[in-house]
XYZ file of C-alpha atoms in Angstrom:
688
model
C -18.482 -40.375 60.295
C -18.384 -44.095 60.865
C -17.720 -45.375 64.354
C -14.531 -46.512 63.691
C -13.028 -44.938 60.593
C -11.213 -41.945 59.269
C -13.491 -39.793 57.292
C -12.014 -40.148 53.654
C -13.894 -36.912 52.682
C -12.265 -35.180 55.569
C -8.906 -33.594 54.367
C -7.973 -32.253 57.799
C -8.519 -35.723 58.977
C -6.546 -37.528 56.789
C -3.587 -35.479 57.561
C -4.034 -35.912 61.283
C -4.137 -39.786 60.788
C -1.249 -39.492 58.532
C 0.987 -37.918 61.275
C -0.333 -40.375 64.180
C 0.098 -43.328 62.111
C 2.989 -43.107 59.968
C 5.089 -40.512 61.930
C 6.647 -39.854 65.364
C 5.730 -36.168 64.708
C 4.008 -34.080 67.522
C 1.312 -31.417 66.460
C -1.904 -29.755 67.868
C -5.281 -30.815 66.804
C -8.071 -28.550 67.123
C -11.405 -27.374 65.704
C -14.694 -25.738 66.875
C -17.291 -27.742 68.756
C -18.818 -30.671 66.976
C -15.958 -31.273 64.612
C -15.084 -34.602 65.757
C -11.973 -34.414 67.536
C -13.057 -36.909 70.311
C -14.150 -39.391 67.547
C -11.237 -38.805 65.771
C -9.086 -39.968 68.790
C -10.964 -42.705 69.834
C -10.895 -44.190 66.217
C -7.404 -43.746 65.598
C -6.301 -45.442 68.901
C -8.062 -48.591 67.280
C -6.548 -48.196 63.831
C -2.643 -46.764 64.493
C -1.412 -49.848 65.695
C 0.442 -47.963 68.672
C 0.643 -47.528 72.439
C -1.381 -44.593 73.486
C -1.621 -42.707 77.133
C -4.386 -40.312 77.456
C -3.928 -37.496 79.771
C -6.185 -34.495 80.613
C -5.829 -31.448 83.201
C -8.969 -31.979 84.933
C -10.478 -35.347 86.550
C -13.741 -35.311 84.957
C -11.973 -34.742 81.574
C -9.627 -37.483 82.164
C -12.447 -39.802 83.020
C -14.346 -38.963 80.017
C -11.527 -39.271 78.001
C -10.560 -42.659 79.476
C -7.379 -41.572 80.957
C -5.389 -40.014 83.756
C -4.816 -36.636 85.064
C -1.619 -35.077 83.933
C -0.765 -34.045 87.709
C -1.344 -37.497 88.840
C 0.398 -39.426 86.082
C 3.415 -37.215 86.176
C 3.445 -36.856 89.952
C 3.479 -32.620 89.461
C 2.914 -30.273 92.541
C -0.181 -28.238 92.214
C 1.629 -24.954 92.527
C 3.634 -23.212 89.923
C 6.151 -25.280 88.524
C 9.355 -23.283 88.248
C 12.096 -24.354 85.743
C 13.520 -27.579 86.580
C 10.409 -29.152 88.428
C 10.420 -32.462 87.823
C 7.386 -35.008 88.641
C 7.436 -37.426 91.229
C 6.450 -40.864 89.074
C 6.563 -44.200 90.368
C 8.344 -47.296 88.878
C 5.135 -48.358 87.182
C 4.181 -45.123 85.267
C 7.857 -44.978 84.302
C 7.407 -48.148 82.617
C 4.235 -47.167 81.042
C 5.890 -43.861 79.929
C 8.940 -46.106 78.502
C 6.458 -48.391 76.594
C 4.118 -45.670 75.102
C 4.631 -44.519 71.557
C 1.903 -41.392 71.695
C 0.801 -39.410 74.340
C -2.391 -37.357 74.232
C -2.863 -34.350 76.068
C -6.779 -33.536 75.833
C -8.245 -30.292 76.605
C -4.827 -28.481 76.373
C -6.193 -25.022 76.159
C -6.716 -25.333 79.862
C -2.976 -26.148 80.568
C -0.714 -23.658 81.449
C 2.783 -23.418 80.181
C 4.519 -23.935 83.498
C 2.918 -27.558 83.586
C 3.678 -28.231 80.126
C 7.319 -27.461 80.778
C 7.431 -29.501 83.945
C 5.976 -32.307 81.531
C 8.624 -31.777 79.189
C 11.331 -31.868 81.703
C 10.111 -34.891 83.435
C 9.499 -37.026 80.497
C 13.357 -36.056 79.160
C 14.938 -36.781 82.944
C 12.827 -40.041 83.160
C 13.441 -41.199 79.667
C 17.233 -40.354 79.523
C 16.663 -38.472 76.561
C 17.280 -34.760 75.730
C 14.756 -34.893 72.834
C 11.742 -32.733 73.271
C 9.411 -34.709 75.632
C 12.032 -37.285 75.802
C 11.505 -38.104 72.159
C 7.927 -39.407 72.596
C 5.056 -38.226 69.975
C 2.587 -35.788 71.612
C -0.741 -34.886 70.479
C -2.138 -31.763 72.054
C -5.885 -31.513 71.508
C -8.168 -28.531 72.345
C -9.970 -25.493 71.195
C -7.856 -21.936 71.867
C -10.727 -20.014 71.877
C -12.441 -21.577 74.795
C -11.738 -20.359 78.197
C -8.081 -19.947 79.088
C -5.858 -21.953 81.713
C -6.762 -20.760 85.391
C -4.421 -18.608 87.032
C -4.858 -17.113 90.533
C -4.258 -13.339 91.298
C -1.599 -12.657 93.143
C 2.143 -14.429 93.935
C 1.211 -17.415 91.615
C 0.381 -14.947 88.614
C 3.194 -12.860 89.460
C 5.572 -15.782 89.615
C 4.258 -16.853 85.762
C 4.807 -13.283 84.771
C 8.386 -13.458 85.765
C 9.217 -16.513 84.365
C 7.407 -16.130 80.906
C 7.374 -12.555 80.540
C 3.659 -12.563 79.363
C 0.186 -12.272 80.594
C -0.980 -15.406 78.797
C -0.250 -18.683 80.234
C -1.285 -20.987 77.287
C 0.284 -24.242 76.590
C 2.392 -23.041 73.659
C 3.899 -20.171 75.663
C 6.284 -22.782 77.195
C 9.825 -23.226 76.510
C 9.545 -26.867 75.835
C 6.823 -26.185 72.878
C 8.903 -23.031 71.474
C 11.755 -25.318 70.850
C 9.721 -27.633 68.529
C 7.899 -27.158 65.126
C 4.451 -27.924 66.430
C 2.076 -28.018 63.163
C -1.463 -27.173 63.866
C -4.309 -28.982 62.369
C -7.992 -27.347 62.696
C -10.719 -29.905 61.957
C -13.325 -27.843 59.888
C -16.177 -30.042 58.825
C -19.017 -29.944 61.391
C -20.524 -33.251 62.503
C -22.629 -32.283 65.206
C -24.967 -29.017 64.501
C -27.009 -28.789 61.245
C -28.006 -25.032 61.853
C -26.244 -23.379 59.242
C -27.046 -19.730 60.084
C -26.122 -20.397 63.922
C -22.886 -22.012 62.827
C -21.675 -18.891 60.818
C -22.527 -16.487 63.921
C -20.699 -18.820 66.357
C -17.647 -18.636 63.960
C -17.690 -15.239 63.677
C -17.855 -14.889 67.583
C -15.143 -17.381 67.872
C -12.726 -15.332 65.397
C -13.907 -11.932 67.181
C -15.518 -10.761 63.807
C -19.030 -10.609 65.236
C -21.304 -8.387 62.985
C -24.068 -6.140 63.833
C -26.390 -8.528 62.184
C -25.009 -11.439 64.396
C -25.592 -9.428 67.579
C -29.525 -8.894 65.904
C -30.078 -12.379 65.336
C -28.872 -13.503 68.881
C -30.646 -10.812 70.719
C -34.028 -11.915 68.899
C -33.558 -15.041 71.434
C -34.072 -12.859 74.540
C -36.845 -14.381 75.958
C -37.724 -16.536 78.787
C -38.324 -20.449 78.616
C -41.756 -21.424 79.086
C -43.052 -24.941 80.723
C -44.107 -26.030 77.152
C -40.469 -25.566 76.191
C -39.582 -28.602 78.664
C -36.036 -29.064 80.248
C -34.150 -25.902 79.795
C -30.472 -25.524 81.659
C -29.108 -21.942 82.529
C -25.515 -21.195 82.104
C -24.063 -19.067 84.621
C -20.879 -17.248 84.426
C -19.802 -18.034 87.782
C -20.296 -20.959 90.276
C -22.099 -19.079 93.264
C -24.818 -17.977 90.448
C -25.426 -21.533 89.560
C -25.258 -22.855 92.806
C -27.715 -20.314 94.189
C -30.434 -21.083 91.066
C -30.107 -24.970 91.797
C -30.535 -24.329 95.251
C -33.468 -22.087 95.160
C -35.192 -24.195 92.471
C -35.035 -27.628 94.574
C -36.207 -25.580 97.848
C -39.185 -24.357 95.535
C -40.562 -27.848 95.028
C -42.954 -28.580 97.695
C -41.980 -32.151 97.705
C -40.415 -34.780 99.799
C -36.619 -34.731 99.346
C -34.541 -38.193 98.801
C -30.718 -38.360 99.291
C -29.103 -40.995 97.274
C -25.499 -41.678 98.320
C -22.899 -42.853 96.207
C -20.260 -45.658 96.607
C -16.536 -45.738 96.083
C -14.631 -49.053 95.611
C -10.833 -48.774 95.756
C -8.858 -45.551 94.825
C -10.792 -42.890 93.329
C -10.017 -39.478 94.034
C -13.091 -37.012 95.228
C -11.932 -34.340 92.861
C -12.369 -36.838 90.024
C -16.002 -37.646 91.015
C -18.328 -37.154 87.826
C -21.420 -36.229 90.106
C -22.082 -35.560 93.478
C -21.210 -38.386 96.123
C -24.767 -37.183 97.633
C -27.185 -36.565 95.610
C -30.397 -34.714 96.661
C -33.322 -34.813 94.411
C -36.852 -34.099 94.819
C -39.946 -34.942 92.238
C -40.082 -31.965 89.845
C -36.221 -31.366 89.846
C -34.682 -30.687 86.587
C -31.625 -32.975 86.027
C -29.043 -33.750 83.450
C -27.378 -36.785 82.235
C -23.756 -37.115 82.742
C -22.991 -40.357 81.199
C -24.006 -41.646 77.757
C -26.499 -44.627 77.971
C -25.324 -47.878 76.025
C -29.069 -48.125 74.485
C -28.520 -44.390 73.148
C -31.753 -43.279 75.313
C -29.929 -40.189 76.514
C -26.312 -38.781 75.951
C -24.142 -36.941 78.430
C -25.706 -33.320 78.515
C -29.408 -34.894 78.217
C -31.968 -32.825 80.105
C -35.275 -34.218 81.959
C -37.441 -33.874 84.830
C -37.675 -36.316 87.776
C -41.271 -38.120 87.838
C -40.626 -40.553 90.347
C -38.333 -41.194 93.294
C -38.197 -44.349 95.571
C -35.674 -45.199 98.063
C -33.799 -47.021 95.363
C -35.552 -46.053 92.205
C -35.305 -42.891 90.091
C -37.499 -42.115 86.937
C -36.834 -39.029 84.661
C -38.891 -38.018 81.841
C -36.784 -36.389 78.920
C -37.891 -33.217 76.878
C -39.292 -35.942 74.326
C -41.872 -37.251 76.614
C -40.083 -40.801 77.291
C -39.963 -41.403 80.851
C -37.392 -43.936 82.118
C -36.247 -45.674 84.960
C -32.461 -44.637 85.432
C -29.869 -47.130 86.770
C -26.925 -46.608 88.431
C -23.709 -46.122 86.725
C -19.967 -46.900 87.605
C -17.590 -44.641 86.497
C -13.728 -46.458 86.153
C -10.458 -44.807 87.541
C -7.256 -45.923 85.824
C -3.657 -46.122 86.092
C -1.576 -47.243 83.409
C 1.274 -50.174 83.862
C 3.074 -52.181 81.374
C 2.995 -55.968 81.305
C 6.837 -57.068 80.834
C 5.617 -60.777 79.916
C 3.123 -59.641 77.242
C 5.421 -56.546 76.606
C 2.271 -54.555 76.260
C 1.069 -51.867 78.067
C -2.466 -51.940 79.899
C -4.445 -49.736 81.736
C -5.007 -51.299 85.416
C -8.289 -50.665 87.085
C -7.933 -48.692 90.490
C -11.461 -47.565 91.369
C -14.936 -47.527 90.622
C -17.229 -44.839 91.373
C -20.851 -45.713 91.514
C -23.973 -43.241 91.442
C -26.934 -42.053 89.547
C -25.610 -40.112 86.370
C -27.679 -37.311 87.261
C -27.101 -33.598 88.663
C -29.182 -30.777 89.378
C -29.537 -28.868 86.104
C -31.232 -25.931 86.142
C -27.957 -24.166 86.184
C -24.305 -24.870 85.591
C -21.015 -22.557 85.012
C -20.006 -21.938 81.432
C -16.880 -23.428 82.676
C -17.951 -26.405 83.731
C -20.161 -26.738 80.325
C -17.142 -27.125 78.498
C -17.502 -30.646 76.643
C -21.005 -30.893 76.762
C -23.874 -30.300 74.307
C -27.793 -29.173 74.847
C -30.965 -29.114 72.788
C -32.158 -26.144 74.869
C -30.144 -23.464 77.523
C -31.038 -20.315 78.958
C -27.741 -17.983 79.284
C -27.792 -15.883 82.206
C -26.096 -12.454 81.272
C -26.874 -10.685 84.297
C -23.067 -10.568 85.313
C -21.887 -10.341 81.554
C -19.403 -12.277 79.518
C -16.358 -10.705 79.727
C -13.741 -13.535 79.884
C -12.081 -14.086 76.358
C -13.848 -17.064 75.030
C -16.566 -17.256 77.619
C -19.434 -16.078 75.314
C -18.108 -18.591 72.371
C -18.299 -21.581 74.896
C -21.657 -20.959 76.000
C -23.090 -20.368 72.661
C -21.643 -23.299 70.988
C -23.114 -25.615 74.105
C -26.245 -25.444 72.054
C -27.483 -27.241 68.967
C -29.498 -24.555 67.202
C -30.336 -21.045 67.420
C -33.904 -21.924 68.393
C -32.730 -23.713 71.236
C -30.928 -20.500 72.783
C -33.106 -18.289 75.590
C -31.086 -15.364 76.450
C -31.684 -13.558 79.914
C -30.923 -10.016 78.379
C -29.319 -8.347 75.125
C -25.635 -9.781 73.991
C -23.374 -6.199 73.503
C -20.647 -6.754 70.989
C -18.167 -6.661 73.968
C -19.211 -10.055 75.220
C -17.685 -11.401 71.936
C -14.256 -11.010 73.280
C -11.296 -13.177 71.820
C -7.949 -13.113 72.721
C -5.760 -11.516 70.424
C -2.986 -13.821 71.398
C -5.118 -16.758 70.268
C -6.413 -14.991 66.994
C -2.330 -14.870 65.953
C -2.028 -18.398 66.940
C -4.920 -19.469 64.831
C -3.550 -17.846 61.771
C -0.966 -20.509 61.609
C -3.685 -23.587 61.402
C -3.839 -25.867 58.538
C -0.565 -24.395 57.083
C -0.272 -27.036 54.257
C 3.448 -26.401 53.302
C 4.470 -26.990 57.038
C 2.104 -30.085 57.554
C 3.387 -31.352 53.952
C 7.033 -30.749 55.500
C 6.204 -32.622 58.655
C 4.736 -35.667 56.919
C 7.660 -35.793 54.697
C 10.390 -35.764 57.516
C 8.408 -37.739 59.774
C 7.746 -40.660 57.386
C 11.447 -40.680 56.603
C 12.543 -41.444 59.929
C 9.572 -43.256 60.959
C 10.791 -46.742 59.933
C 14.349 -45.993 61.553
C 12.999 -44.965 64.792
C 10.458 -48.006 65.045
C 13.654 -49.974 64.882
C 15.702 -47.962 67.185
C 18.184 -47.237 64.334
C 19.203 -43.921 65.317
C 21.952 -43.914 62.410
C 19.571 -44.152 59.517
C 17.186 -41.972 61.182
C 19.961 -39.446 61.448
C 20.970 -39.852 58.083
C 17.367 -39.359 56.567
C 17.242 -36.052 58.446
C 20.909 -35.146 57.171
C 19.471 -35.600 53.378
C 16.344 -33.558 54.465
C 18.633 -30.396 55.611
C 20.510 -30.893 52.090
C 17.326 -31.163 50.130
C 15.770 -28.214 51.909
C 18.909 -25.962 51.781
C 19.254 -26.780 48.125
C 15.663 -25.166 47.519
C 16.521 -22.251 49.328
C 14.192 -22.995 52.252
C 16.290 -22.115 55.294
C 13.549 -22.062 57.667
C 12.838 -25.718 57.070
C 16.564 -26.770 56.811
C 17.500 -25.359 59.929
C 14.132 -27.207 61.443
C 15.476 -30.598 59.995
C 18.965 -29.402 61.411
C 17.786 -29.145 64.612
C 16.254 -32.697 64.534
C 19.130 -34.316 62.922
C 21.323 -32.838 65.961
C 18.872 -34.377 68.540
C 18.789 -37.737 67.162
C 22.489 -37.966 66.423
C 24.531 -40.407 68.475
C 27.781 -41.298 66.602
C 28.303 -39.445 63.219
C 31.238 -41.483 61.885
C 28.943 -42.887 59.168
C 28.039 -39.567 57.762
C 31.175 -38.368 56.497
C 31.374 -37.831 52.635
C 27.381 -38.418 52.494
C 26.939 -34.899 51.105
C 28.163 -34.355 47.984
C 28.309 -30.683 47.879
C 26.980 -27.367 49.574
C 24.416 -25.400 47.802
C 26.195 -22.305 46.360
C 22.968 -20.060 47.351
C 23.904 -20.236 51.050
C 27.612 -19.483 50.727
C 27.669 -15.473 50.874
C 24.582 -15.178 53.237
C 25.062 -12.825 55.918
C 22.652 -14.149 58.505
C 24.178 -16.667 61.004
C 21.462 -19.572 60.021
C 22.650 -20.004 56.320
C 26.311 -20.155 57.834
C 25.400 -22.799 60.464
C 23.976 -24.496 57.296
C 26.861 -24.283 55.547
C 29.009 -25.574 58.293
C 26.789 -28.667 58.926
C 26.922 -29.589 55.346
C 30.871 -28.752 54.842
C 31.329 -31.196 57.882
C 29.600 -33.973 56.261
C 30.835 -33.029 52.857
C 34.591 -33.753 54.420
C 35.113 -29.756 53.990
C 36.463 -29.573 57.428
C 38.450 -26.399 57.159
C 35.346 -24.976 55.581
C 33.124 -26.273 58.530
C 35.549 -24.554 60.972
C 35.427 -21.358 59.065
C 31.874 -21.120 59.115
C 31.015 -22.308 62.515
C 33.471 -19.782 64.099
C 31.636 -16.942 62.366
C 28.326 -18.504 63.562
C 29.794 -18.606 67.382
C 30.509 -14.903 67.207
C 26.992 -13.957 66.502
C 24.975 -16.718 68.154
C 26.440 -19.191 71.086
C 24.760 -22.258 71.138
C 25.705 -25.761 71.744
C 24.867 -27.285 68.312
C 27.524 -24.928 66.934
C 30.222 -26.025 69.702
C 29.496 -29.454 68.849
C 30.291 -29.182 64.912
C 33.214 -27.079 65.929
C 34.507 -29.818 68.026
C 33.721 -32.452 65.523
C 35.615 -30.291 62.668
C 38.787 -29.624 64.954
C 39.130 -33.328 65.311
C 38.790 -34.430 61.811
C 41.583 -31.827 61.139
C 43.313 -33.698 64.247
C 43.746 -30.552 66.159
C 42.482 -32.641 69.201
C 43.675 -30.676 72.151
C 41.500 -27.397 70.842
C 38.698 -29.887 70.550
C 38.887 -30.828 73.795
C 38.797 -27.406 74.934
C 35.607 -26.960 72.971
C 34.345 -30.093 74.861
C 35.243 -28.476 77.943
C 33.139 -25.194 76.870
C 30.327 -27.601 75.867
C 30.400 -29.392 79.111
C 29.693 -26.152 81.003
C 25.868 -26.323 79.577
C 25.534 -30.117 79.420
C 22.973 -30.964 81.805
C 23.566 -35.188 83.102
C 19.848 -35.429 84.180
C 18.855 -35.158 80.754
C 21.731 -36.140 78.601
C 22.505 -35.368 74.857
C 23.757 -38.581 73.596
C 26.097 -37.037 70.693
C 28.029 -34.883 73.332
C 28.251 -38.256 75.653
C 29.838 -40.318 72.474
C 31.792 -37.608 71.347
C 33.409 -36.647 74.337
C 33.933 -40.081 75.848
C 35.734 -41.107 72.198
C 37.903 -38.144 72.454
C 39.273 -38.785 75.759
C 39.913 -42.361 75.482
C 41.282 -42.196 71.922
C 43.291 -38.852 71.600
C 43.161 -36.834 74.864
C 44.084 -39.352 77.823
C 41.229 -38.536 79.826
C 38.936 -40.727 81.058
C 35.748 -41.524 78.970
C 34.604 -44.867 80.174
C 31.957 -43.873 82.778
C 30.689 -41.325 80.103
C 30.110 -44.020 77.617
C 28.596 -46.469 80.147
C 25.879 -43.230 80.831
C 25.576 -43.082 77.030
C 24.344 -46.689 77.188
C 22.166 -45.877 80.062
C 20.603 -43.340 78.253
C 20.431 -45.021 74.698
C 20.184 -48.779 75.883
C 18.836 -49.799 72.291
C 21.655 -48.198 70.449
C 23.910 -50.967 69.588
C 26.690 -49.157 68.648
C 26.817 -47.748 71.905
C 27.227 -50.948 73.555
C 30.092 -51.892 71.002
C 31.999 -48.897 71.603
C 31.878 -49.339 75.384
C 33.074 -52.930 74.553
C 36.005 -51.609 72.474
C 36.998 -48.978 74.942
C 37.140 -51.755 77.776
C 39.200 -53.553 75.776
C 41.874 -51.093 75.493
C 41.960 -51.063 79.148
C 42.000 -54.839 79.426
C 38.697 -54.879 81.477
C 35.840 -57.002 81.483
C 32.114 -56.657 82.530
C 31.527 -57.802 85.767
C 28.630 -60.546 86.106
C 27.364 -62.351 89.283
C 28.989 -65.776 89.430
C 25.546 -67.804 89.468
C 24.439 -66.388 86.342
C 25.567 -67.631 82.990
C 24.738 -65.208 79.932
C 26.449 -66.113 76.826
C 25.879 -62.415 75.597
C 27.876 -61.238 78.664
C 30.369 -63.825 78.096
C 30.557 -62.621 74.261
C 31.134 -58.904 75.215
C 34.209 -60.163 77.543
C 35.477 -62.403 74.785
C 38.201 -61.733 71.981
C 35.224 -62.100 69.487
C 35.330 -59.555 66.424
C 33.249 -56.557 66.403
C 31.123 -58.099 63.692
C 30.637 -61.075 65.819
C 29.394 -59.396 68.528
C 27.532 -57.181 66.725
C 25.928 -59.901 64.846
C 24.724 -61.841 68.136
C 23.557 -58.361 69.708
C 21.224 -57.830 66.712
C 19.841 -61.656 67.103
C 19.292 -61.209 71.026
C 17.240 -57.923 70.174
C 14.849 -60.147 68.180
C 14.922 -63.354 70.218
C 16.228 -63.053 73.691
C 15.274 -59.663 75.202
C 16.120 -61.170 78.255
C 19.747 -61.506 77.214
C 19.654 -57.865 76.753
C 18.159 -56.849 79.481
C 20.691 -58.520 81.705
C 23.547 -57.052 79.735
C 22.375 -53.372 80.129
C 22.021 -54.039 83.951
C 25.818 -55.461 84.230
C 26.665 -52.338 82.050
C 24.512 -49.750 84.424
C 25.959 -51.666 87.726
C 29.698 -51.395 85.987
C 32.084 -49.327 88.059
C 35.497 -47.489 86.589
C 38.060 -46.680 88.870
C 38.859 -43.496 86.452
C 41.098 -40.733 88.005
C 38.943 -37.513 86.921
C 41.194 -34.657 85.666
C 41.418 -31.738 87.862
C 39.097 -29.006 87.447
C 40.295 -25.990 85.368
């Protein structure tokens, strides 16, 4: 694969690129070791023309990915995140999130479901958008066959069990992911390893399909590396074993010990240190490089032996016999910021950590080896390998079978894979689902790029009709959900549907009936819509069905009944993560037909959807009905606010609003600020 290109011969890469570059659709990207996930993500960020944020669950992973940690960016607590947990984000990070197009969550196999739900809730609340993850494109990256999320035994695990009714706390168990249709793309082409026989064994271990022949071939590698083998790292199952091995080997060397102190400039959290702040070395110590060399003399994970030490110089000899003086390296820690003047997102350098890119490497844990690759490794099996995915992670760290050394025989029980993960993986590379996702994503992408929610909603509605006509109920329901997520005002949609598919009319399940109700509503068959949606509500209570019922009643001019339905809908409405279509509907019904207050609801809609021109226009119309004008600072002249308060026609105001969107963003920003600060002295109706 070329450095900055997408591999045209890799079908899965092409699909993933299409989703990133030409849609706003979220997806899961996976692939076994060496399939080029990291390279693809680096390349796509250069090619797609979007603003990206990269996050990871651990400090070291975040540094390697060039991003921030999940907890740091979203301000999440370290303990279990209960429902409604909202991160504490500062203004700079909120602005960054607001102007980002795509959020990449790397190493997602290590992220618990409760953290994923907290990310979703925080994004919906901060962005004032009830769509999943606040409407942002999310790319979840990781290999679910690797080690699962860490959960402490005791109260933490008990609470998670109670919240999610499972013992598996993978990211996709979160309520947020369950509400989405998350397509799953698995990269299959391997770029890193060229030992085809070993690749076959690895794949069988990964998928829990290990054969007696696989075990036999692995156990042929039970042997102890000799000095002639050069530097060989040991992977241990626990920290205690790895530390013991390293300390024991260092103490056995009869040579002077040198201590090298790293330095920290600015803000760089200790938990993000990629190597020890104090590096203890002796001549003869086995070390591992933790950073790729710009001159490509070594890579992250390359092993060597210390051959010379002075107060300010370290020489290391690699397995190939080459000896190099190792320079200090600096790792950078970033926070994201949004530049208002340039209207671009930038990563702000917050601190640097400088140290030699080395660590003692006679042994490390399997867990810490994730993401690394070695030419040779010795696998310590003294304590077995019983955690799901542990043997696969350990074996996939080495490039070839010849580079593997086992301390004792592998037994079939070590090749343990979570059944839960196997079930999830059975849905990888579903061509029909991915095709549907690309189709729907591309249909609305241009509209969403221009914040044209009305056109996006229309495109989704057309997809609902198309999929329903084809008898694909599941896909039609998926697009119906997205239609109702993106919808704000639906007045432009009445009459858009020509007919309701006959194949749906006599179905007994609530889902086809829901589709009949939805399509009947926008085919101007309001009585039919009401009959079918009442049937749905009798079997399946949901806010989406209540919305359709209210709109059908309003179109039948049964305003009081529509208001009663809205009151029921308000009971499940959360203002912290507002549903734009519900705000718009209730505000207009209250003001135009019921006589209840709706101005403040419409103001909140504008606050939640500041780029939705028809929301601003609707607020202006309602204020004119009450002979109200927008307050403005006496010393601040703004033609757009003056036009808002004038008797200009709707067409004239809307035309100027569109011009300002393109040429005078500061005027738009000032108008929105004045709307947010506007107070309405509305008498609230008594609670029933």
